[in-house]
Each structure stands twice: as C-alpha cells, then as structure tokens.
Coordinates of C-alpha atoms and ligand atoms in Angstrom, one line a residue:
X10 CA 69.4 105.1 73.5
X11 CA 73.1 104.0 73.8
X12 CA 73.1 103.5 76.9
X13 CA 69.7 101.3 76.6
X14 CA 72.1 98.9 73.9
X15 CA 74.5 98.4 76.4
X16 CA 72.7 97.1 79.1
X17 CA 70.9 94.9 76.5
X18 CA 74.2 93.6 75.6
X19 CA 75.3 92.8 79.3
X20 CA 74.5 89.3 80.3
X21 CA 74.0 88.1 84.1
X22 CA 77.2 86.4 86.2
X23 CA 78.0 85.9 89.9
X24 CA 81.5 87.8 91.1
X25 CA 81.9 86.3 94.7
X26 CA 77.8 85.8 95.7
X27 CA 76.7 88.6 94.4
X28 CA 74.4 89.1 90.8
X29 CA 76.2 91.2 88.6
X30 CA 76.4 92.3 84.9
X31 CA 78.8 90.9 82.1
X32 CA 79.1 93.9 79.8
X33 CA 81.2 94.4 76.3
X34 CA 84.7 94.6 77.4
X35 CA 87.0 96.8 76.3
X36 CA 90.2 95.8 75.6
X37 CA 91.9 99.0 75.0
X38 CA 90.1 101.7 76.6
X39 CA 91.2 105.4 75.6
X40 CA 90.5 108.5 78.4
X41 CA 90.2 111.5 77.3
X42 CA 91.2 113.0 81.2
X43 CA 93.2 111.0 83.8
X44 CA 90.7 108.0 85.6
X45 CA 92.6 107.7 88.7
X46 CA 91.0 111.0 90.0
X47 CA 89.5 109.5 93.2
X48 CA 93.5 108.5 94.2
X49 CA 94.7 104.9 95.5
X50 CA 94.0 102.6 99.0
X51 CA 95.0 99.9 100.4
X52 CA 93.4 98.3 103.3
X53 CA 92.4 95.1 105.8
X54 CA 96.2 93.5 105.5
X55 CA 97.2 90.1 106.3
X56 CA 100.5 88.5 107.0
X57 CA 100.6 87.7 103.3
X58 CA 99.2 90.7 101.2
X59 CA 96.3 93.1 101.5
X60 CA 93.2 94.7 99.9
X61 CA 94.4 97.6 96.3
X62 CA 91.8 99.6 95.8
X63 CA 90.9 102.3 93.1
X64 CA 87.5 103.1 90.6
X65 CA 88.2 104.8 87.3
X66 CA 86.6 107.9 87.1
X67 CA 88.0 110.3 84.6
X68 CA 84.3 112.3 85.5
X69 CA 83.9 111.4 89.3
X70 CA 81.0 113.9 90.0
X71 CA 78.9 112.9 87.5
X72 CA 78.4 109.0 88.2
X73 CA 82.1 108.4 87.0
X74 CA 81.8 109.0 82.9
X75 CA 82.3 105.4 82.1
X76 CA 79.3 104.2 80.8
X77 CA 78.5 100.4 80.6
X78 CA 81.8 99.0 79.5
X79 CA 84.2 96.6 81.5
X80 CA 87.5 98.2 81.6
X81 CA 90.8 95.8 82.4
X82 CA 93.6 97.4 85.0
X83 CA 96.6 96.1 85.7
X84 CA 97.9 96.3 89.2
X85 CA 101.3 95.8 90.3
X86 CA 103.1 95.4 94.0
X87 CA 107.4 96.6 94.5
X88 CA 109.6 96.1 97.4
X89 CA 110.6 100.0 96.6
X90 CA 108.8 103.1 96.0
X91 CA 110.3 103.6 92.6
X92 CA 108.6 100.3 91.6
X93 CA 111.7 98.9 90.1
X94 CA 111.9 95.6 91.8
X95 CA 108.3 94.3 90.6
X96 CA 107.3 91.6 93.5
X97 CA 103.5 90.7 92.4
X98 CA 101.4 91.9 89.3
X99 CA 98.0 91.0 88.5
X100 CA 95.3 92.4 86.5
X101 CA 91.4 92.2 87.0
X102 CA 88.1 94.1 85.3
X103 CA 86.5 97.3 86.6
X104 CA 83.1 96.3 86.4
X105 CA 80.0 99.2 85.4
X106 CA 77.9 97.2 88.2
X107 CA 80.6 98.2 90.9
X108 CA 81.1 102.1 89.6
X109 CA 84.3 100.7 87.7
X110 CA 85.5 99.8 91.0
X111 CA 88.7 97.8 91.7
X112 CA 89.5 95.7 94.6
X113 CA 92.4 93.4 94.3
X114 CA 93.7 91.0 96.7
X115 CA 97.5 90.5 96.7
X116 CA 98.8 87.2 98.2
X117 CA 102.2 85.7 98.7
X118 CA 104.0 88.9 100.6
X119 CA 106.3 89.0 103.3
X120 CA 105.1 89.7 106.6
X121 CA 105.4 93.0 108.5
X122 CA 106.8 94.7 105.8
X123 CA 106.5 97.9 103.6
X124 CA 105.6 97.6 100.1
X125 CA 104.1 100.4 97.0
X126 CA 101.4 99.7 94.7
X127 CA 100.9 100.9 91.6
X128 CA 97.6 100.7 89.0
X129 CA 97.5 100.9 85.3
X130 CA 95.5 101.0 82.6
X131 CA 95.2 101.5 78.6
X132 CA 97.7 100.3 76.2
X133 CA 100.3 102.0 74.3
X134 CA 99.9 105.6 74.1
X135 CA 96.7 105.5 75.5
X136 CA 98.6 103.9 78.7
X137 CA 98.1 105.6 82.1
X138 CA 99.9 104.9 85.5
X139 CA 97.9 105.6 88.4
X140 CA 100.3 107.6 91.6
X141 CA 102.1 104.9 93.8
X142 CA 100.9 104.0 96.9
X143 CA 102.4 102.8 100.2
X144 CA 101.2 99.6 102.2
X145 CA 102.1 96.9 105.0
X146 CA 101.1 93.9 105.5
X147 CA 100.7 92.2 109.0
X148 CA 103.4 90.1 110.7
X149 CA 103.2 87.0 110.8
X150 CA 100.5 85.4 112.8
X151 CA 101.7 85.6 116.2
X152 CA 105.4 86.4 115.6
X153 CA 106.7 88.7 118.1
X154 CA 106.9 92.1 117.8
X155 CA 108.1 95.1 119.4
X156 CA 105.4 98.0 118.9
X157 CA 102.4 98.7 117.2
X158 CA 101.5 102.1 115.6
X159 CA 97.5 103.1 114.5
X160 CA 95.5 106.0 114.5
X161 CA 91.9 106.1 114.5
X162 CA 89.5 108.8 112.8
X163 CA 86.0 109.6 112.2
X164 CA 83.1 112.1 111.3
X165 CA 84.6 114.0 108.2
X166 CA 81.6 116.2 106.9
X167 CA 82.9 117.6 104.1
X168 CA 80.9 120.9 104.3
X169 CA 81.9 121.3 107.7
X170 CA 85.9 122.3 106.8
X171 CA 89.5 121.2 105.7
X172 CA 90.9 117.8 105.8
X173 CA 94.2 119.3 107.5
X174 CA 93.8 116.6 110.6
X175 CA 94.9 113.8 107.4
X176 CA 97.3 116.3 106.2
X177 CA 98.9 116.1 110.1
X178 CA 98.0 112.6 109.9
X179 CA 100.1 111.8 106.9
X180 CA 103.3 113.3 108.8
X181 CA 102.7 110.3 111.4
X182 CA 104.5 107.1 111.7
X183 CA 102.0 104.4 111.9
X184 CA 101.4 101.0 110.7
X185 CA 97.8 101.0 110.3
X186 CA 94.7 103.5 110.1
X187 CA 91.4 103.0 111.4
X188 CA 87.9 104.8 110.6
X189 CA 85.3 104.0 112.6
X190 CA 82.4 105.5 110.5
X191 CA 80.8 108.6 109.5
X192 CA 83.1 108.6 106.2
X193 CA 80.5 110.8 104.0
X194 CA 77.1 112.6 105.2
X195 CA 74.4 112.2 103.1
X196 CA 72.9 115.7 103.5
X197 CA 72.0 118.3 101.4
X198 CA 73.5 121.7 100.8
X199 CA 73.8 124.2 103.3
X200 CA 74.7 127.4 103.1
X201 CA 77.4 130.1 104.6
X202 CA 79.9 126.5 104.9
X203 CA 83.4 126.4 104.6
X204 CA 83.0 124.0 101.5
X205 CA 79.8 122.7 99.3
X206 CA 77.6 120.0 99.6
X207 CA 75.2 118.7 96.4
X208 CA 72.1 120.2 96.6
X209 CA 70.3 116.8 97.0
X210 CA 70.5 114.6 99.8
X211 CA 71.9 111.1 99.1
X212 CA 69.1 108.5 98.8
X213 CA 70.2 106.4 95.7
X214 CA 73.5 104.6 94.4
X215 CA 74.0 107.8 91.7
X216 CA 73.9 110.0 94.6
X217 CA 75.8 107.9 97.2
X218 CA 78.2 107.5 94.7
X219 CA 78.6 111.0 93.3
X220 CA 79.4 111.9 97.6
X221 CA 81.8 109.7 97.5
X222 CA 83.6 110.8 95.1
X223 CA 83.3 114.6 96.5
X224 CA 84.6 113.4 99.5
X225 CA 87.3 111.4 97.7
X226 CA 88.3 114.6 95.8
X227 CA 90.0 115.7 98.9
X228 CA 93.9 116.0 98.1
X229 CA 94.5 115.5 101.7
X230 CA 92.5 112.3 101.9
X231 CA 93.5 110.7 99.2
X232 CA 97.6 111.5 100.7
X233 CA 96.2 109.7 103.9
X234 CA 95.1 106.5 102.2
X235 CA 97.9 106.7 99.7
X236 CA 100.3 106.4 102.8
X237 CA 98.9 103.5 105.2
X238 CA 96.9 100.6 105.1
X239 CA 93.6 101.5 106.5
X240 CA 90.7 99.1 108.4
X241 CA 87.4 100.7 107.8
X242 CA 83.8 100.1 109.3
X243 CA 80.6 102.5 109.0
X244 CA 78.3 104.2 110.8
X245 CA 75.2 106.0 110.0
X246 CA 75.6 108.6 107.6
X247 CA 76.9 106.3 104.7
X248 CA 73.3 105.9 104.9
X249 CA 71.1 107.7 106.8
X250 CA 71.4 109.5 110.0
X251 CA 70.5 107.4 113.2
X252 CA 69.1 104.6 111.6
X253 CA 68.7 100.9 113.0
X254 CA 68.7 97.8 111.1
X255 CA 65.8 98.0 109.1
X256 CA 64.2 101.2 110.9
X257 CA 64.4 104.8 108.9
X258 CA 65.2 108.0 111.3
X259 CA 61.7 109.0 109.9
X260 CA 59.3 105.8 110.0
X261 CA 57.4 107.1 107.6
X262 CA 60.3 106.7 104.9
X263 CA 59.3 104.2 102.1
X264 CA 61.6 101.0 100.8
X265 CA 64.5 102.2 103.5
X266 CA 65.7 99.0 102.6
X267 CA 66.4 99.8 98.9
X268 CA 67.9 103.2 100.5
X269 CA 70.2 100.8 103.2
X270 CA 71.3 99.0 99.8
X271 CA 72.3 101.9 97.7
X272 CA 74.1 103.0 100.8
X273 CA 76.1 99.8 101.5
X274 CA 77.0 99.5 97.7
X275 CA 78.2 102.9 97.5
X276 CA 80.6 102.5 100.7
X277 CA 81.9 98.7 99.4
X278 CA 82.8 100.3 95.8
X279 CA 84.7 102.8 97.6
X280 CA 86.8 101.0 100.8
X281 CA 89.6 99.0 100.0
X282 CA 87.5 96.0 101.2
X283 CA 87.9 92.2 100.9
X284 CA 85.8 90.5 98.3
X285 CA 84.1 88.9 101.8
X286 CA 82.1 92.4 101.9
X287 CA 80.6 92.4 98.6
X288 CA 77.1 93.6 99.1
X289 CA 74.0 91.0 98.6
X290 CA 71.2 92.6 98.2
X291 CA 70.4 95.1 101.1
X292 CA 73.3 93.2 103.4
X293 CA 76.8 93.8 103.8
X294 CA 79.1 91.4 105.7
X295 CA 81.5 94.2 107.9
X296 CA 82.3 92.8 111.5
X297 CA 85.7 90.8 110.9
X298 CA 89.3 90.9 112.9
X299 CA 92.4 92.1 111.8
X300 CA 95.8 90.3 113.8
X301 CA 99.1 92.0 114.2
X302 CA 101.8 89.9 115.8
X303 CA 101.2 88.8 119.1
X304 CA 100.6 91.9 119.9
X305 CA 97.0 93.0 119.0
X306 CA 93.8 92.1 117.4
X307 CA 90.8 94.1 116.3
X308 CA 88.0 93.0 116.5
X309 CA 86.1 95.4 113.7
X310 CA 82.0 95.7 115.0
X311 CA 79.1 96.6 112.7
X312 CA 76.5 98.0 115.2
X313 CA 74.3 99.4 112.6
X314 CA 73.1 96.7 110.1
X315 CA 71.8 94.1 113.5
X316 CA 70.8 96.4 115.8
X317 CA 67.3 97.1 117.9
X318 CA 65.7 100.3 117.2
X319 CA 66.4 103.3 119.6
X320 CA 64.2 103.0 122.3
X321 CA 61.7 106.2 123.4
X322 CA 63.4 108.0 120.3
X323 CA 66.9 108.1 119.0
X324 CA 67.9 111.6 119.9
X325 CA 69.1 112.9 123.8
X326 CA 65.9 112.0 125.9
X327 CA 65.1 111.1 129.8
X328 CA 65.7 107.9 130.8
X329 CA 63.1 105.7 130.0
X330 CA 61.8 101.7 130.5
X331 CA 62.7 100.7 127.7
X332 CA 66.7 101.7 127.4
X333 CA 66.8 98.6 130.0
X334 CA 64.8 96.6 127.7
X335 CA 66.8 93.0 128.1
X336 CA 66.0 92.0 124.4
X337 CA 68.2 94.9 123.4
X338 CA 70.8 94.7 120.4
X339 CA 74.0 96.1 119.3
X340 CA 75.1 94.0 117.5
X341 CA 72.3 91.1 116.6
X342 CA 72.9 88.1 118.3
X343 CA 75.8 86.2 115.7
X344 CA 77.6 89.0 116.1
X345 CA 77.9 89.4 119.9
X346 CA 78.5 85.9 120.3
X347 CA 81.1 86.0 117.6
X348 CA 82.9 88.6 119.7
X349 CA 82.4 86.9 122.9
X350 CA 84.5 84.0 120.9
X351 CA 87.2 85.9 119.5
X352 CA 87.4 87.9 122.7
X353 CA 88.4 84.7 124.4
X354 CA 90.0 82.8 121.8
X355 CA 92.6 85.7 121.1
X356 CA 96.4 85.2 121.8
X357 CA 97.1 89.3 121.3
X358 CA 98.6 91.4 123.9
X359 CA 95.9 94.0 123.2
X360 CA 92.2 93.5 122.3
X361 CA 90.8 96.4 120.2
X362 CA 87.1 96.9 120.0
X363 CA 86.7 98.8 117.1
X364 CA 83.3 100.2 117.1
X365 CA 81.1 103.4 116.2
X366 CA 79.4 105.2 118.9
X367 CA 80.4 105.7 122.3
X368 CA 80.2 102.6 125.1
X369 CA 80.1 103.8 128.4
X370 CA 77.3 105.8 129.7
X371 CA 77.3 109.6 129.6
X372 CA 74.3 111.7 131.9
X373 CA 73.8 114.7 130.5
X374 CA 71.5 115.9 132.8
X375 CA 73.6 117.6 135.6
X376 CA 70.7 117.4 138.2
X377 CA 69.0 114.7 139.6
X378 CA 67.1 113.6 136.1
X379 CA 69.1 111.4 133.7
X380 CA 69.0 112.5 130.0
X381 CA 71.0 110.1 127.6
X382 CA 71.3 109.8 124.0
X383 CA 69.5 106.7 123.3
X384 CA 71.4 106.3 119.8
X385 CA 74.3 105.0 121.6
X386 CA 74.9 102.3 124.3
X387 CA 72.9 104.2 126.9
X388 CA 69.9 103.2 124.8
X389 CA 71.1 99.6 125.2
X390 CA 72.2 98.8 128.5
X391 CA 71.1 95.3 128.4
X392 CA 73.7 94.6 125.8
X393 CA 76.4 97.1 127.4
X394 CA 76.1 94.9 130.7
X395 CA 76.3 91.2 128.8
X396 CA 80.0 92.7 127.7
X397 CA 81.0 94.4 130.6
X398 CA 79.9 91.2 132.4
X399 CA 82.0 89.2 129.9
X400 CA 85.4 91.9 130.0
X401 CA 85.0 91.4 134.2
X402 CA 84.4 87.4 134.3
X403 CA 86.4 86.2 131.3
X404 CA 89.0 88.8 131.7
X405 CA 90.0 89.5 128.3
X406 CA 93.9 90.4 127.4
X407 CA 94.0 94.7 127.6
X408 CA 90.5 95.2 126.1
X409 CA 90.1 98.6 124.6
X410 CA 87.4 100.0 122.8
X411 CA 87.5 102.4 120.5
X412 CA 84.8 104.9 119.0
X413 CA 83.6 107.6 116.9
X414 CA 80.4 109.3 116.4
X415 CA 80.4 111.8 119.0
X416 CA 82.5 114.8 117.6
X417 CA 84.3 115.0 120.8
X418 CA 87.4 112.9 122.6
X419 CA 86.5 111.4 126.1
X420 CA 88.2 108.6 127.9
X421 CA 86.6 106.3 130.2
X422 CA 86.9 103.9 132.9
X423 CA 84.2 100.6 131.7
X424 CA 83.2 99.5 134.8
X425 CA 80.6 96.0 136.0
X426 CA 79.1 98.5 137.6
X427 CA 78.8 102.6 136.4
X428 CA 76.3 103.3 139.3
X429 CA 79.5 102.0 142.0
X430 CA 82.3 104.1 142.2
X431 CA 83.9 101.0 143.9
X432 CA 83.4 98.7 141.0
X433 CA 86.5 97.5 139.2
X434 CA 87.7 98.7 136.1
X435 CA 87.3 96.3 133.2
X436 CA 88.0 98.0 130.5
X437 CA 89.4 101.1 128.6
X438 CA 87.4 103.5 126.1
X439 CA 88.8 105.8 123.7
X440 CA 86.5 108.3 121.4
X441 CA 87.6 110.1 118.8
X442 CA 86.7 113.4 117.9
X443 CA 85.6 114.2 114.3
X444 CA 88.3 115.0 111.1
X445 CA 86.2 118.0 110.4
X446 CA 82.3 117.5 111.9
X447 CA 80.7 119.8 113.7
X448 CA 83.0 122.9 112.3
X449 CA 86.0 124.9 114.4
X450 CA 85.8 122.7 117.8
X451 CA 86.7 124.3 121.3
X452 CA 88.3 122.8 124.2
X453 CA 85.1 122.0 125.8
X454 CA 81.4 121.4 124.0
X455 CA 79.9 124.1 126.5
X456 CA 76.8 122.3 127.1
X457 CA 78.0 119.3 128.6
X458 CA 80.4 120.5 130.9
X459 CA 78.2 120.9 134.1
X460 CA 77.3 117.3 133.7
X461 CA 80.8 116.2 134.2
X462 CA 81.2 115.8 137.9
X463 CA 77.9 113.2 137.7
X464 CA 80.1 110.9 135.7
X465 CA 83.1 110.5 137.5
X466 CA 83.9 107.4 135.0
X467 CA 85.1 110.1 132.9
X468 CA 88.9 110.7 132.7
X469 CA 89.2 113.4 129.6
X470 CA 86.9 115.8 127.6
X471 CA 88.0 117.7 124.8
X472 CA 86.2 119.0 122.0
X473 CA 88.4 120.4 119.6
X474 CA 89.1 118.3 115.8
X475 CA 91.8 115.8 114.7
X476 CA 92.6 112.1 115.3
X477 CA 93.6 109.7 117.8
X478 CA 97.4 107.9 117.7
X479 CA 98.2 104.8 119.6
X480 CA 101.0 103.5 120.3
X481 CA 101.3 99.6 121.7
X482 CA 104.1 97.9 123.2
X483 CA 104.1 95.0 125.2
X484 CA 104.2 97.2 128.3
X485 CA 101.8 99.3 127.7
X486 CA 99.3 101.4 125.1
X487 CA 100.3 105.5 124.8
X488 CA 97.6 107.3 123.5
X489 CA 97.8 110.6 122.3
X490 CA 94.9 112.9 121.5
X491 CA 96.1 114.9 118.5
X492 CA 94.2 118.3 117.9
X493 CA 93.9 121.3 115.4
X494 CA 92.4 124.6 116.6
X495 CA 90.7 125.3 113.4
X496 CA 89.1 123.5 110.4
X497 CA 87.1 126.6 108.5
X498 CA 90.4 127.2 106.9
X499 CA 93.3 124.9 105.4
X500 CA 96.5 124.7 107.4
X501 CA 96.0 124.4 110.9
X502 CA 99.0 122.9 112.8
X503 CA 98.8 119.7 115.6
X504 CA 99.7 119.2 118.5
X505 CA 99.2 116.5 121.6
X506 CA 96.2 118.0 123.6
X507 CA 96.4 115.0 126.2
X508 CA 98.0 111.5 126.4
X509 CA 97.5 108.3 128.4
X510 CA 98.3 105.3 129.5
X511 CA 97.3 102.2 129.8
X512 CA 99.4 99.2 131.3
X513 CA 99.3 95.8 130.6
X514 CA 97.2 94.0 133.2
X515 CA 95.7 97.1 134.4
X516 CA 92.8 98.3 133.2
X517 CA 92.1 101.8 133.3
X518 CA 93.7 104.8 131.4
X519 CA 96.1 107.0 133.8
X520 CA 96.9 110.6 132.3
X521 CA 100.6 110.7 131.2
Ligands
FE629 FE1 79.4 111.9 112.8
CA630 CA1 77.2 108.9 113.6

C-alpha cells in the first residue's frame, strides 16, 4: 500500500535519453545499517577525470531496502588517500529507477595521475562516509609515455569458488583493469558448490539485481575495484547464456527482449559506466575506445547485442554451411565499420581489441572431421576474415585482441589465412582464463589436448584460474599469464605460469 503511494507520487523525467521516475526526495535520509555495502568503482578514465560509481544498499540481497525515495550523495575527489587536499566535489541523486545507483563523472583532473574518491551521504549524525577509493585518469591525449600496465579478467561464477585471483590481483601494479564479460551468471542453485547461488535463475531486474549484489558482496572484489580504474564490457551471462541479439538460447522463450532489458539495466546500475550507456529500452550503447598516451587504445567490442544467431546450433558442432555464411555478424554492421575507422585512424603504439569470446579458430576434432564451437568466431568466419583481411591490408599499429569466455588461456597467431601454415601473422590473440568459472582448473582441459597438433596457430594452452597482466612499452607488450592452483578454497597463492612477447612491428607472440 506504501509502496503503491510512492510510485503515485513519482512523476516522469528524462536523465540522459532515458524515461525515468521523479520520486519524493529525501533530503536527509537516516540508515539504519551502512548503504555502501556493495563497496566503491571507478571506471572508463579520460585525460581529465573518470566514471565514481556506488548504489546504496543498506539491504543488497533483497532489491536494496530503499524503497521509492531519491536519496542525495555527495561525492568528493583528493590528490591524497587521506582526502585532505579536496580537488573536486559534487553531489548528484540516487535514483529508485536506477537501484539507487550512482554514476558520477568527474571533469577538470590532471592527466596520468593517481587520485582517491570518496562518497557520502546523510547529514549530521545521520552522516555516513563511504571507504576511499583509488583511481587514474589517462594521460593526456597523445602525450608520451613510458609504459602501460592492465590486466584483463573474466568468467567469475560465484558458486564456482573464491575470488583470491582479485585478491592476487590487488597486489599488482597496474594502471588499468579490464573485464571482458561473464561478470555474474544467471543460474540457479546448485548444490555440493564451494559457495551458494539463489535458488531462482535471473530472468527479471529484481533478480538481476539481487546477483549483482551477491556477486558484489565479495570482499575481494570490491578491494579490486576499490584499487584501479576498470573498463568493462559483457558477455552472455549478464543475461542469458549464449544468446544473440534478439535470439533466446531456447527459441521457445517468450518476450527475451524484456529479459535482454532487465539484463542490460541490471549490468549499467552496477559498472562504473559513462552516462553514454544508460539503457533505452532493451538497448545498451557498450562498444567505445579508451586512449592512453600515445601508447595504446582499446577499442572496447559489444559482440552480443548486434550479432547473427549461431549457425547449425550454438554449442560445439561439425562444421556446417552455414558457419561460412557471408551475411554473418559479430558485431552488426555500425559497429564493424566503426572499428575498421578507429583501427585506422588511431595514433597508439598498441591497438587493443577488447572483446568476449575467442577469435581465431580452434578444431576440436583431432581427426579428419572439424568440430567448432559455433558460439564463437568459428561460427562466423565471414566476419573473422573481413578483419583479418583488414589487420593484413591496412596494417594496423600492434593489433592485439583480447578475450574471455573460454575458461582457459591460449595464445594465437591471427593469420589471412588459418588453413596456410605459410600465411603471415597479422595479429596477436590473448584469452583469459576464468576468475573462478569452471571450479579448481588443471594445467590442461584434458579433452582438448589431442586436438592441439591440428592447430599449429596455437602458441599456449593452460587451463588453470586467474588473470592476465600486460605490460606495454614502446618496444614491446610482456604478457604474463598469472595462475592459482585452487579456487574451492580461499587463499591460493600466484604465480607467472607463462609469459610472452610481442614486439613492435612484429606480429606474433614469442614465448619469453
Ligand atoms: Fe564464462
Ligand atoms: Ca560466455
């Protein structure tokens, strides 16, 4: 009955393009338990400020505990970690219609340097400071620089084990983090897990947002964004395992697209995201590029949202017509050709591809038959060869792609050509294995290992968990695979499982 007054009481607006509520504000909010329990994040930073992010949720698991009320916070930017010297403060409204939500964009910081963030809200004894938070922003646009420092992550089911890869993580030096999808999973409990899941799947905003906030929960996690900036983009399981655009895993799921909205809400309300990626209706604006120096871009890919569907199924399946299909999409058709632009137009040493599921092809089938997994590239070859075609005739500066998905760490050779073991290298590919996906890993995933030798594009395999580092220099890009034996219990110690190089000018990782 309350709750039916309030929404009465809230009157329509537009915050950025997007339809959202006015509600009663409330000018001096009181908690009863701490709101900032979902931690701090800062993300997606320019030369002259970045992305703060928190959501008030003094009762995260149950949809928050905020009701229908607009609640002010005040934010607040220092050149030291004790927050004395006070360099920007602002304040906005954590709205009901975003999950009480905050994304604030800071302006008018120095370039390439670190700064700490603080939120607040309440007034008087009723005041509470949120933990301080560490960020960067980017150097200036093309200003020289000597090194570059990110890691990349992905695929952190939370019932599958520990976060101790972000705990390792959070040890690192690095100037940037970057999660390439696969930041919740929707599904339901299972049992005989190293940690719960609800016992519903996620198919509504409640639900996605209630994961979140499970997920979010995670000490270690919330250490990891508290530390860096990060640059996020999603893949399937913020919504729905393996789907494509429009098209459900199951096709016989009803009003997907109301399910693809929920989802894409769900994920803006909780990534330190630029007001750019508000959500309209079941659309979400993600592909976008991040510049560091003259050193490297990234070029951030959604290939989710424009997609094709997976042809002759979306799981592992023989070779079939269709994977060749030349109408094929990754990426819709705006998007490929806005890649194609910044790929040439960009100044940076280094050109990162920062994408979700692997790009070079991978035949499982050890014998004579091919057998791909037609959710990936290998299901879109047509669009794989219009940018291996582009890396080989435009000769983009050092392009490297990196991707998630695949609970396992490869490198590859991208080649014009896979079929030619004499056709140049174009192009370098990195995957990351999962934060926790997929349970206690092992050097090797056992069943793939006989179909190595028929993919002699492949330069490293490994299977266990953890993260990827990079580190750039003019020179070259040093990449280390960093690994933890076990995820079932908290703890685990890291270490460098493999590292390579890539040189300038050359493309093609060499083992270090
Ligand atoms: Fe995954
Ligand atoms: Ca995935």
């Amino acid at each position: 009955m309350q709750r039916r007054q309030f929404i009465q009481a809230c009157t329509g607006v537009f915050v950025g393009l997007a339809a959202r509520r006015v509600c009663p504000l409330n000018a001096a909010p009181r908690f009863s338990t701490n709101p900032f329990t979902l931690g701090i994040a800062s993300g997606d930073p320019w030369p002259d400020g970045v992305v703060l992010w928190t959501r008030l949720a003094p009762d995260p698991l149950n949809g928050g505990g905020l009701g229908w009320e607009m609640i002010p916070v005040e934010w607040r930017v220092a050149s030291d970690e004790r927050m004395r010297n006070i360099v920007q403060r602002g304040s906005t409204v954590a709205l009901p219609d975003l999950a009480h939500s905050v994304h604030a964009e800071v302006h008018g910081l120095q370039p390439g340097r670190w700064y700490w963030y603080q939120f607040v809200v309440g007034e008087g004894l009723n005041r509470i400071e949120s933990p301080v938070g560490r960020t960067r922003t980017a150097p200036s646009a093309g200003g020289a620089i000597d090194q570059f420092r990110f890691a990349f992550a992905s695929c952190q089911r939370y019932e599958d084990g520990y976060y101790t890869a972000y705990q390792r993580m959070a040890e690192e030096d690095l100037d940037l983090v970057i999660h390439l999808g696969d930041y919740i999973y929707e599904g339901a409990f299972k049992p005989d897990l190293p940690r719960q899941h609800p016992k519903e799947e996620a198919r509504d905003l409640e639900r996605y947002r209630n994961r979140y906030a499970l997920y979010k929960s995670d000490a270690d996690l919330q250490r990891a964004h508290a530390l860096f900036p990060w640059a996020v983009v999603p893949d399937d399981h913020e919504v729905e395992n393996n789907y494509a655009s429009a098209f459900p895993e199951d096709p016989g799921e009803l009003n997907f697209l109301t399910r693809r909205a929920a989802g894409y809400q769900a994920y803006y309300e909780h990534m330190p995201l630029r007001a750019a990626s508000i959500p309209r209706a079941d659309d979400i604006d993600l592909y976008r590029r991040l510049a560091f120096g003259n050193m490297v871009e990234f070029h951030m890919l959604d290939t989710r949202q424009y997609r094709s569907d997976q042809p002759c199924g979306d799981g592992e399946q023989p070779a079939c017509e269709e994977r060749n299909i030349e109408t094929a999409t990754m990426m819709g058709t705006t998007q490929e050709k806005w890649l194609q632009e910044g790929l040439s137009n960009s100044t940076a040493r280094w050109n990162v591809i920062a994408q979700q599921i692997y790009m070079a092809p991978f035949d499982r089938d050890p014998g004579p038959g091919e057998l791909y997994s037609m959710d990936k590239w290998d299901g879109y070859t047509a669009a794989r060869n219009r940018l291996m075609n582009f890396f080989a005739d435009r000769q983009p500066s050092n392009p490297l792609v990196i991707s998630g998905d695949n609970h396992n760490n490869w490198v590859f050779d991208l080649k014009r050509d896979f079929g030619d073991v004499k056709s140049p290298v174009v192009g370098t590919e990195f995957v990351g294995t999962s934060i926790t996906t997929n349970g206690n890993g092992s050097e090797q995933k056992e069943e793939y290992v006989p179909a190595l030798a028929g993919n002699p594009h492949v330069k490293f395999f490994n299977s266990h968990r953890g993260y990827v580092r990079c580190r750039l220099t003019r020179a070259a890009c040093t990449t280390d695979f960093r690994t933890i034996p076990y995820v079932d219990k908290p703890g685990a110690s890291i270490r460098t499982r493999a590292t390579f190089v890539v040189e300038n000018g050359r493309p093609g990782a060499v083992v270090s």
